[in-house]
CSV table of C-alpha atoms (C1' of nucleotides) in Angstrom, one decimal:
chain,number,residue,atom,x,y,z
T,2,MET,CA,1.5,-41.4,14.5
T,3,PRO,CA,-1.8,-40.0,13.4
T,4,SER,CA,-1.8,-36.7,11.6
T,5,LYS,CA,-4.0,-33.8,12.6
T,6,PRO,CA,-7.5,-34.1,11.1
T,7,PRO,CA,-8.3,-31.6,8.4
T,8,PRO,CA,-9.9,-28.4,9.7
T,9,PRO,CA,-13.7,-28.5,9.6
T,10,ILE,CA,-15.3,-26.7,6.7
T,11,THR,CA,-17.6,-24.3,8.6
T,12,ILE,CA,-18.5,-20.7,8.7
T,13,ASP,CA,-17.1,-20.5,12.2
T,14,ALA,CA,-13.6,-20.8,10.9
T,15,VAL,CA,-14.3,-17.8,8.7
T,16,TYR,CA,-15.5,-15.7,11.7
T,17,ALA,CA,-12.2,-16.2,13.4
T,18,ALA,CA,-10.0,-15.7,10.4
T,19,PRO,CA,-7.8,-12.6,10.3
T,20,GLY,CA,-8.7,-11.7,6.8
T,21,TYR,CA,-12.4,-11.8,7.5
T,22,LEU,CA,-12.0,-9.7,10.7
T,23,PHE,CA,-9.9,-7.1,8.8
T,24,ARG,CA,-12.5,-6.8,6.1
T,25,ARG,CA,-15.3,-6.4,8.6
T,26,MET,CA,-13.4,-3.9,10.6
T,27,GLN,CA,-12.6,-1.9,7.5
T,28,GLN,CA,-16.2,-1.8,6.5
T,29,ILE,CA,-17.3,-0.7,10.0
T,30,ALA,CA,-14.6,2.0,9.9
T,31,VAL,CA,-15.8,3.4,6.6
T,32,SER,CA,-19.4,3.3,7.8
T,33,ILE,CA,-18.5,5.3,10.9
T,34,PHE,CA,-16.4,7.7,8.9
T,35,MET,CA,-19.2,8.4,6.4
T,36,GLU,CA,-21.7,8.9,9.2
T,37,GLU,CA,-19.6,11.4,11.1
T,38,CYS,CA,-18.6,13.2,7.9
T,39,LYS,CA,-21.8,13.1,5.9
T,40,ALA,CA,-22.1,16.9,6.0
T,41,PHE,CA,-18.9,17.2,4.0
T,42,ASP,CA,-19.5,14.6,1.2
T,43,LEU,CA,-15.9,13.4,1.4
T,44,THR,CA,-14.9,9.7,1.4
T,45,PRO,CA,-12.0,8.4,3.6
T,46,VAL,CA,-9.9,8.0,0.5
T,47,GLN,CA,-10.6,11.5,-0.7
T,48,TYR,CA,-9.8,12.8,2.7
T,49,ALA,CA,-6.4,11.0,2.8
T,50,ALA,CA,-5.6,12.3,-0.6
T,51,LEU,CA,-6.4,15.9,0.4
T,52,ILE,CA,-4.3,15.7,3.5
T,53,ALA,CA,-1.4,14.3,1.5
T,54,ILE,CA,-1.6,17.0,-1.1
T,55,HIS,CA,-1.8,19.6,1.7
T,56,THR,CA,1.4,18.1,3.3
T,57,HIS,CA,3.2,17.8,-0.1
T,58,PRO,CA,2.0,20.6,-2.4
T,59,GLY,CA,3.1,20.1,-6.0
T,60,ILE,CA,3.3,16.3,-5.7
T,61,ASP,CA,2.3,14.3,-8.7
T,62,ALA,CA,-0.2,11.4,-8.8
T,63,THR,CA,2.3,8.6,-8.9
T,64,ARG,CA,4.2,9.9,-5.9
T,65,LEU,CA,0.9,10.6,-4.1
T,66,SER,CA,0.0,7.0,-4.6
T,67,ALA,CA,3.2,5.9,-2.9
T,68,VAL,CA,2.7,8.4,0.0
T,69,ILE,CA,-0.7,7.1,1.0
T,70,ALA,CA,-0.2,3.6,-0.3
T,71,PHE,CA,-3.3,3.7,-2.5
T,72,ASP,CA,-3.6,2.2,-6.0
T,73,ARG,CA,-2.3,4.5,-8.7
T,74,SER,CA,-5.1,3.6,-11.2
T,75,THR,CA,-7.8,4.2,-8.6
T,76,LEU,CA,-6.2,7.4,-7.6
T,77,GLY,CA,-6.7,8.9,-11.0
T,78,SER,CA,-10.5,8.9,-10.6
T,79,VAL,CA,-10.2,10.0,-7.0
T,80,ILE,CA,-8.3,13.1,-8.1
T,81,GLU,CA,-10.8,13.7,-10.9
T,82,ARG,CA,-13.6,13.8,-8.3
T,83,LEU,CA,-11.7,16.1,-6.1
T,84,GLN,CA,-11.1,18.3,-9.1
T,85,ALA,CA,-14.8,18.3,-10.0
T,86,LYS,CA,-15.5,19.5,-6.4
T,87,ASP,CA,-13.0,22.2,-6.9
T,88,TYR,CA,-10.8,21.0,-4.0
T,89,VAL,CA,-7.7,20.2,-6.1
T,90,GLU,CA,-5.9,21.7,-9.1
T,91,ARG,CA,-3.8,20.0,-11.6
T,92,LYS,CA,-1.1,21.9,-13.4
T,93,PRO,CA,1.3,20.5,-16.0
T,94,ALA,CA,4.9,20.6,-14.8
T,95,PRO,CA,7.1,22.9,-16.9
T,96,GLU,CA,10.2,20.7,-16.8
T,97,ASP,CA,8.5,17.4,-17.5
T,98,LYS,CA,5.6,17.2,-19.9
T,99,ARG,CA,4.4,13.8,-18.5
T,100,ILE,CA,3.8,15.1,-15.0
T,101,LYS,CA,0.8,17.0,-13.6
T,102,LEU,CA,1.4,18.8,-10.3
T,103,LEU,CA,-1.3,18.7,-7.6
T,104,HIS,CA,-2.3,21.6,-5.3
T,105,LEU,CA,-5.2,22.3,-3.0
T,106,THR,CA,-7.5,25.1,-4.0
T,107,LYS,CA,-8.7,27.5,-1.3
T,108,SER,CA,-11.9,25.5,-1.0
T,109,GLY,CA,-9.8,22.4,-0.6
T,110,ALA,CA,-7.8,23.9,2.2
T,111,ALA,CA,-11.0,25.2,3.8
T,112,ILE,CA,-12.9,22.0,3.8
T,113,LEU,CA,-9.9,20.2,5.3
T,114,ARG,CA,-9.8,22.5,8.3
T,115,GLU,CA,-13.5,22.1,8.7
T,116,ILE,CA,-13.7,18.4,8.5
T,117,ILE,CA,-10.9,17.6,10.9
T,118,PRO,CA,-13.1,17.5,14.0
T,119,ALA,CA,-15.5,15.1,12.4
T,120,VAL,CA,-12.7,12.9,11.3
T,121,GLU,CA,-11.3,12.9,14.8
T,122,ARG,CA,-14.7,11.9,16.2
T,123,ALA,CA,-14.9,9.1,13.6
T,124,GLN,CA,-11.5,7.7,14.5
T,125,ALA,CA,-12.3,7.8,18.2
T,126,ARG,CA,-15.7,6.1,17.7
T,127,MET,CA,-14.1,3.1,15.9
T,128,LEU,CA,-12.1,2.2,19.0
T,129,GLU,CA,-14.6,3.4,21.6
T,130,PRO,CA,-15.9,0.0,22.6
T,131,LEU,CA,-12.5,-1.1,23.8
T,132,LYS,CA,-10.9,-0.1,27.1
T,133,PRO,CA,-8.3,2.7,26.7
T,134,ALA,CA,-5.4,0.4,27.4
T,135,ASP,CA,-6.7,-2.1,24.9
T,136,ARG,CA,-7.0,0.6,22.3
T,137,LYS,CA,-3.3,1.4,22.7
T,138,THR,CA,-2.4,-2.2,22.5
T,139,LEU,CA,-4.4,-2.8,19.4
T,140,MET,CA,-3.1,0.3,17.6
T,141,GLY,CA,0.4,-0.6,18.6
T,142,LEU,CA,0.2,-4.1,17.2
T,143,LEU,CA,-1.6,-2.9,14.0
T,144,VAL,CA,1.0,-0.3,13.3
T,145,GLN,CA,3.6,-3.0,13.6
T,146,LEU,CA,1.8,-5.5,11.5
T,147,VAL,CA,1.0,-3.0,8.7
T,148,ASP,CA,4.6,-1.9,8.7
T,149,LEU,CA,6.1,-5.4,8.7
T,150,ASN,CA,3.7,-6.4,5.9
T,151,ASN,CA,4.4,-3.3,3.9
T,152,GLU,CA,6.1,-5.2,1.1
T,153,ALA,CA,3.3,-7.8,0.9
T,154,SER,CA,1.0,-4.9,-0.1
T,155,ARG,CA,0.6,-4.3,-3.8
T,156,VAL,CA,1.2,-0.6,-3.2
T,157,PRO,CA,3.8,-0.4,-0.4
T,158,LEU,CA,4.0,2.8,1.5
T,159,ARG,CA,6.9,5.0,0.4
T,160,ALA,CA,6.6,8.1,2.5
T,161,GLU,CA,10.1,9.3,1.5
T,162,ASP,CA,9.1,9.4,-2.2
T,163,ALA,CA,7.1,12.6,-1.4
T,164,LEU,CA,10.3,14.6,-1.2
T,165,GLU,CA,11.6,13.9,-4.7
T,166,HIS,CA,9.5,16.5,-6.4
T,167,LEU,CA,11.4,19.2,-4.4
T,168,GLY,CA,14.5,18.6,-6.4
T,169,LYS,CA,16.3,15.4,-7.3
T,170,ALA,CA,19.3,16.0,-5.0
T,171,GLY,CA,19.1,12.7,-3.1
Z,7,MET,CA,-7.4,28.2,30.8
Z,8,PRO,CA,-6.1,27.7,27.2
Z,9,SER,CA,-7.8,25.1,25.1
Z,10,LYS,CA,-5.8,22.4,23.3
Z,11,PRO,CA,-4.3,23.6,20.0
Z,12,PRO,CA,-6.0,22.2,16.9
Z,13,PRO,CA,-4.3,19.0,15.7
Z,14,PRO,CA,-1.8,19.6,12.9
Z,15,ILE,CA,-3.0,18.9,9.4
Z,16,THR,CA,-0.4,16.4,8.3
Z,17,ILE,CA,-0.2,13.1,6.6
Z,18,ASP,CA,1.4,11.7,9.8
Z,19,ALA,CA,-1.9,11.9,11.6
Z,20,VAL,CA,-3.4,9.7,8.8
Z,21,TYR,CA,-0.6,7.1,9.2
Z,22,ALA,CA,-1.6,6.6,12.8
Z,23,ALA,CA,-5.4,6.7,12.3
Z,24,PRO,CA,-7.3,3.5,13.0
Z,25,GLY,CA,-9.4,3.8,9.8
Z,26,TYR,CA,-6.3,4.2,7.7
Z,27,LEU,CA,-4.6,1.2,9.3
Z,28,PHE,CA,-7.7,-1.0,8.9
Z,29,ARG,CA,-7.8,-0.1,5.3
Z,30,ARG,CA,-4.2,-0.9,4.7
Z,31,MET,CA,-4.3,-4.1,6.6
Z,32,GLN,CA,-7.4,-5.2,4.6
Z,33,GLN,CA,-5.7,-4.5,1.4
Z,34,ILE,CA,-2.6,-6.4,2.5
Z,35,ALA,CA,-4.8,-9.3,3.6
Z,36,VAL,CA,-6.6,-9.5,0.2
Z,37,SER,CA,-3.2,-9.3,-1.5
Z,38,ILE,CA,-1.8,-12.3,0.5
Z,39,PHE,CA,-5.0,-14.3,0.0
Z,40,MET,CA,-5.0,-13.8,-3.8
Z,41,GLU,CA,-1.4,-14.8,-3.9
Z,42,GLU,CA,-1.8,-18.0,-2.0
Z,43,CYS,CA,-5.0,-18.9,-3.8
Z,44,LYS,CA,-4.2,-17.8,-7.3
Z,45,ALA,CA,-4.3,-21.4,-8.6
Z,46,PHE,CA,-8.0,-21.5,-7.7
Z,47,ASP,CA,-9.3,-18.2,-9.1
Z,48,LEU,CA,-11.5,-17.5,-6.0
Z,49,THR,CA,-11.7,-14.1,-4.2
Z,50,PRO,CA,-11.9,-13.9,-0.4
Z,51,VAL,CA,-15.6,-12.9,-0.7
Z,52,GLN,CA,-16.4,-15.8,-3.0
Z,53,TYR,CA,-14.6,-18.1,-0.6
Z,54,ALA,CA,-16.6,-16.9,2.4
Z,55,ALA,CA,-19.9,-17.2,0.4
Z,56,LEU,CA,-19.0,-20.8,-0.6
Z,57,ILE,CA,-18.2,-21.8,3.0
Z,58,ALA,CA,-21.4,-20.2,4.2
Z,59,ILE,CA,-23.5,-22.0,1.6
Z,60,HIS,CA,-21.7,-25.2,2.5
Z,61,THR,CA,-22.6,-24.7,6.2
Z,62,HIS,CA,-26.2,-23.7,5.5
Z,63,PRO,CA,-27.4,-25.6,2.4
Z,64,GLY,CA,-30.6,-24.2,1.0
Z,65,ILE,CA,-30.1,-20.7,2.4
Z,66,ASP,CA,-31.3,-17.7,0.4
Z,67,ALA,CA,-29.3,-14.6,-0.7
Z,68,THR,CA,-30.7,-12.2,1.9
Z,69,ARG,CA,-30.0,-14.6,4.8
Z,70,LEU,CA,-26.6,-15.4,3.4
Z,71,SER,CA,-25.8,-11.7,3.4
Z,72,ALA,CA,-26.7,-11.6,7.2
Z,73,VAL,CA,-24.6,-14.7,7.9
Z,74,ILE,CA,-21.4,-13.3,6.4
Z,75,ALA,CA,-22.2,-9.7,7.0
Z,76,PHE,CA,-21.7,-8.7,3.3
Z,77,ASP,CA,-23.8,-6.3,1.4
Z,78,ARG,CA,-26.9,-7.8,-0.1
Z,79,SER,CA,-26.7,-5.9,-3.4
Z,80,THR,CA,-23.1,-6.9,-3.9
Z,81,LEU,CA,-23.8,-10.5,-3.0
Z,82,GLY,CA,-26.1,-10.8,-6.0
Z,83,SER,CA,-23.3,-10.5,-8.4
Z,84,VAL,CA,-21.0,-12.6,-6.3
Z,85,ILE,CA,-23.5,-15.4,-6.5
Z,86,GLU,CA,-23.8,-14.9,-10.2
Z,87,ARG,CA,-20.1,-15.3,-10.7
Z,88,LEU,CA,-20.1,-18.5,-8.5
Z,89,GLN,CA,-23.0,-19.8,-10.6
Z,90,ALA,CA,-21.1,-19.0,-13.8
Z,91,LYS,CA,-18.1,-21.0,-12.5
Z,92,ASP,CA,-20.6,-23.9,-11.7
Z,93,TYR,CA,-19.8,-23.8,-8.0
Z,94,VAL,CA,-23.3,-22.8,-6.9
Z,95,GLU,CA,-26.9,-23.7,-7.9
Z,96,ARG,CA,-30.0,-21.5,-7.4
Z,97,LYS,CA,-33.3,-23.2,-7.2
Z,98,PRO,CA,-36.7,-21.4,-6.7
Z,99,ALA,CA,-38.3,-22.3,-3.4
Z,100,PRO,CA,-41.6,-24.1,-3.9
Z,101,GLU,CA,-43.3,-22.5,-0.9
Z,102,ASP,CA,-42.2,-18.9,-1.6
Z,103,LYS,CA,-41.9,-17.7,-5.2
Z,104,ARG,CA,-39.7,-14.7,-4.2
Z,105,ILE,CA,-36.9,-16.9,-2.8
Z,106,LYS,CA,-34.1,-18.7,-4.5
Z,107,LEU,CA,-32.4,-21.4,-2.6
Z,108,LEU,CA,-28.6,-21.8,-2.7
Z,109,HIS,CA,-26.7,-25.1,-2.9
Z,110,LEU,CA,-23.1,-26.0,-3.7
Z,111,THR,CA,-22.6,-28.1,-6.8
Z,112,LYS,CA,-20.1,-31.0,-6.7
Z,113,SER,CA,-17.5,-28.8,-8.2
Z,114,GLY,CA,-18.2,-26.2,-5.5
Z,115,ALA,CA,-17.8,-28.7,-2.7
Z,116,ALA,CA,-14.6,-30.1,-4.3
Z,117,ILE,CA,-12.9,-26.7,-4.8
Z,118,LEU,CA,-13.7,-25.9,-1.2
Z,119,ARG,CA,-11.9,-29.0,0.0
Z,120,GLU,CA,-9.0,-28.2,-2.2
Z,121,ILE,CA,-8.5,-24.6,-1.4
Z,122,ILE,CA,-8.6,-24.8,2.4
Z,123,PRO,CA,-4.9,-25.4,2.8
Z,124,ALA,CA,-4.0,-22.4,0.7
Z,125,VAL,CA,-6.5,-20.3,2.7
Z,126,GLU,CA,-4.9,-21.5,6.0
Z,127,ARG,CA,-1.5,-20.5,4.6
Z,128,ALA,CA,-2.8,-17.1,3.7
Z,129,GLN,CA,-4.4,-16.4,7.1
Z,130,ALA,CA,-1.2,-17.5,8.8
Z,131,ARG,CA,1.0,-15.3,6.6
Z,132,MET,CA,-1.0,-12.2,7.5
Z,133,LEU,CA,0.0,-12.5,11.1
Z,134,GLU,CA,3.4,-14.1,10.6
Z,135,PRO,CA,5.4,-10.9,11.2
Z,136,LEU,CA,4.1,-10.7,14.8
Z,137,LYS,CA,5.3,-12.8,17.7
Z,138,PRO,CA,2.9,-15.7,18.5
Z,139,ALA,CA,1.7,-14.0,21.8
Z,140,ASP,CA,1.1,-10.8,19.9
Z,141,ARG,CA,-0.9,-12.6,17.2
Z,142,LYS,CA,-3.3,-13.9,19.9
Z,143,THR,CA,-3.6,-10.5,21.6
Z,144,LEU,CA,-4.3,-8.8,18.3
Z,145,MET,CA,-6.9,-11.3,17.2
Z,146,GLY,CA,-8.6,-11.3,20.6
Z,147,LEU,CA,-8.9,-7.5,20.5
Z,148,LEU,CA,-10.1,-7.5,16.9
Z,149,VAL,CA,-12.8,-10.1,17.6
Z,150,GLN,CA,-14.0,-8.0,20.5
Z,151,LEU,CA,-13.9,-4.8,18.5
Z,152,VAL,CA,-15.8,-6.2,15.5
Z,153,ASP,CA,-18.4,-7.7,17.8
Z,154,LEU,CA,-18.9,-4.6,19.9
Z,155,ASN,CA,-19.1,-2.5,16.7
Z,156,ASN,CA,-21.5,-5.0,15.0
Z,157,GLU,CA,-24.4,-2.6,15.0
Z,158,ALA,CA,-22.3,0.3,13.6
Z,159,SER,CA,-21.8,-1.8,10.5
Z,160,ARG,CA,-24.3,-1.3,7.6
Z,161,VAL,CA,-24.7,-5.0,7.4
Z,162,PRO,CA,-24.5,-6.4,11.0
Z,163,LEU,CA,-23.7,-10.0,11.4
Z,164,ARG,CA,-26.7,-12.1,12.2
Z,165,ALA,CA,-25.4,-15.7,12.4
Z,166,GLU,CA,-28.6,-17.0,13.9
Z,167,ASP,CA,-30.6,-15.9,10.8
Z,168,ALA,CA,-29.2,-18.9,9.0
Z,169,LEU,CA,-31.4,-21.2,10.9
Z,170,GLU,CA,-34.6,-19.7,9.8
Z,171,HIS,CA,-34.8,-21.5,6.4
Z,172,LEU,CA,-35.0,-24.8,8.3
Z,173,GLY,CA,-38.5,-24.1,9.4
Z,174,LYS,CA,-39.9,-21.0,11.0
Z,175,ALA,CA,-40.4,-22.6,14.5
Z,176,GLY,CA,-38.6,-20.0,16.5
P,12,DT,C1',23.8,10.9,-30.6
P,13,DC,C1',20.7,7.3,-30.9
P,14,DT,C1',18.1,4.1,-28.9
P,15,DA,C1',16.5,0.9,-25.1
P,16,DA,C1',14.5,1.2,-20.8
P,17,DA,C1',12.0,3.6,-17.4
P,18,DT,C1',8.3,6.8,-16.0
P,19,DT,C1',3.8,9.1,-16.1
P,20,DG,C1',-0.9,9.3,-16.8
P,21,DA,C1',-4.8,7.3,-19.2
P,22,DC,C1',-7.8,3.6,-20.2
P,23,DA,C1',-10.4,-0.9,-20.4
P,24,DG,C1',-12.0,-4.7,-17.8
P,25,DT,C1',-13.2,-7.1,-13.4
P,26,DA,C1',-14.7,-7.4,-8.4
P,27,DT,C1',-16.2,-5.6,-4.2
P,28,DA,C1',-19.1,-2.0,-1.5
P,29,DC,C1',-23.0,0.8,-0.8
P,30,DT,C1',-27.5,3.8,-1.8
P,31,DG,C1',-31.7,3.9,-3.4
P,32,DC,C1',-35.4,2.3,-6.2
P,33,DC,C1',-38.7,-1.1,-8.1
P,34,DA,C1',-41.9,-5.2,-9.0
P,35,DA,C1',-43.4,-9.5,-7.4
P,36,DT,C1',-44.8,-11.8,-3.6
P,37,DC,C1',-46.1,-13.0,1.0
P,38,DT,C1',-48.2,-11.9,5.7
P,39,DG,C1',-51.1,-10.0,9.2
P,40,DG,C1',-54.8,-7.4,10.7
P,41,DC,C1',-59.3,-6.3,9.8
W,30,DG,C1',-61.1,-12.2,1.5
W,31,DC,C1',-58.8,-7.8,1.2
W,32,DC,C1',-55.4,-4.5,1.7
W,33,DA,C1',-51.3,-2.3,4.0
W,34,DG,C1',-46.9,-3.3,5.0
W,35,DA,C1',-42.9,-6.3,4.9
W,36,DT,C1',-39.7,-9.3,2.3
W,37,DT,C1',-37.0,-10.8,-1.7
W,38,DG,C1',-34.4,-10.2,-5.6
W,39,DG,C1',-33.0,-7.2,-9.3
W,40,DC,C1',-31.2,-2.9,-11.2
W,41,DA,C1',-29.0,1.7,-11.8
W,42,DG,C1',-25.6,4.7,-10.2
W,43,DT,C1',-21.3,5.9,-7.6
W,44,DA,C1',-16.8,4.9,-5.4
W,45,DT,C1',-12.9,2.2,-4.3
W,46,DA,C1',-9.4,-1.6,-5.7
W,47,DC,C1',-6.6,-4.1,-8.8
W,48,DT,C1',-4.7,-6.0,-13.5
W,49,DG,C1',-3.0,-5.1,-17.7
W,50,DT,C1',-2.1,-2.3,-21.7
W,51,DC,C1',-0.8,1.9,-24.1
W,52,DA,C1',1.2,6.4,-25.9
W,53,DA,C1',3.9,10.3,-24.8
W,54,DT,C1',7.9,11.5,-22.7
W,55,DT,C1',12.2,11.4,-20.3
W,56,DT,C1',16.5,9.2,-19.0
W,57,DA,C1',20.6,6.4,-19.4
W,58,DG,C1',23.8,3.8,-21.7
W,59,DA,C1',26.3,2.2,-25.7
DNA sequence: TCTAAATTGACAGTATACTGCCAATCTGGC
DNA sequence: GCCAGATTGGCAGTATACTGTCAATTTAGA
């Protein structure tokens, strides 16, 4: 019996490929975020880092990377920029000389409060073209897919890691 | 009547945000692509560029950028790398000295044929954790969303631009 | 206790993304 | 034919991403 013919080598196959669509959608999402938040000069990554530090004061960079699932190497320069803007402080940990603890400054906490409405607008705009029911469906499937693919990511999300800096009693 | 309380400032809001999920999924997609295609030393962007040049031989960099919706500045260095690997040729256009025409080399066409099965495997793996019906639903909604948000992107997709280099009869 | 292994943060190198600018070139309107 | 405006490609500068390496430090095991 004849085998299936090889798929045609065309750009149309790319347009329908999941990887291509995820890339495009991510770029659109960043573009919308930056537009809504341009008054604040914060990138999506910087925003997520600020939120995570706010939720887990005194966390270190390595654990922060696990908590937001961002690359640890990259995160170093992200924190540097947040430090330069005076949104974040880094203090050496007394009991472990390798570690630097992260805290929000007053400015950091303030900008976080102020930027939230813009971020909410951005997030809403990304899904706006869809019908409300479809938005829910899409987000539901996406949450599932990201979760089920967690280990395929180079930096899997480890939300529970955040608690370790509060004392090693596990 | 009382207004809605402000949303809590927590990392959990980030985990459910569309922008965060699109970023994570894109990173997972790249990770899976690179794993399946590591024998070929081609990135997802380089692969898309090769496919587009194959589909539209003689296209120039600006039009290529519109056809795959990638940033024009970035595309310059992408093409340089493809040229360094001897997958792509750049020839000045005789009738317009500003333009450089892009063609695949024999190596470029060959690696494209060879890499396709690995790319297909990668694309399948990205959606594998979902049930088949859910994969269709997700892709359908994503195609819609990317299309409806096309103009929100900094580099909107203009697939029809590709035809212009074949003669300006519009 | 002494040391092998693990952890943390830093760094170098590559590859997207995007902004903004520039010179060379082409086109259209006059 | 000339000039204003558009187009093309290149470049500098910033910000993620990721790989791999390294030193300082801590931890765990023999």
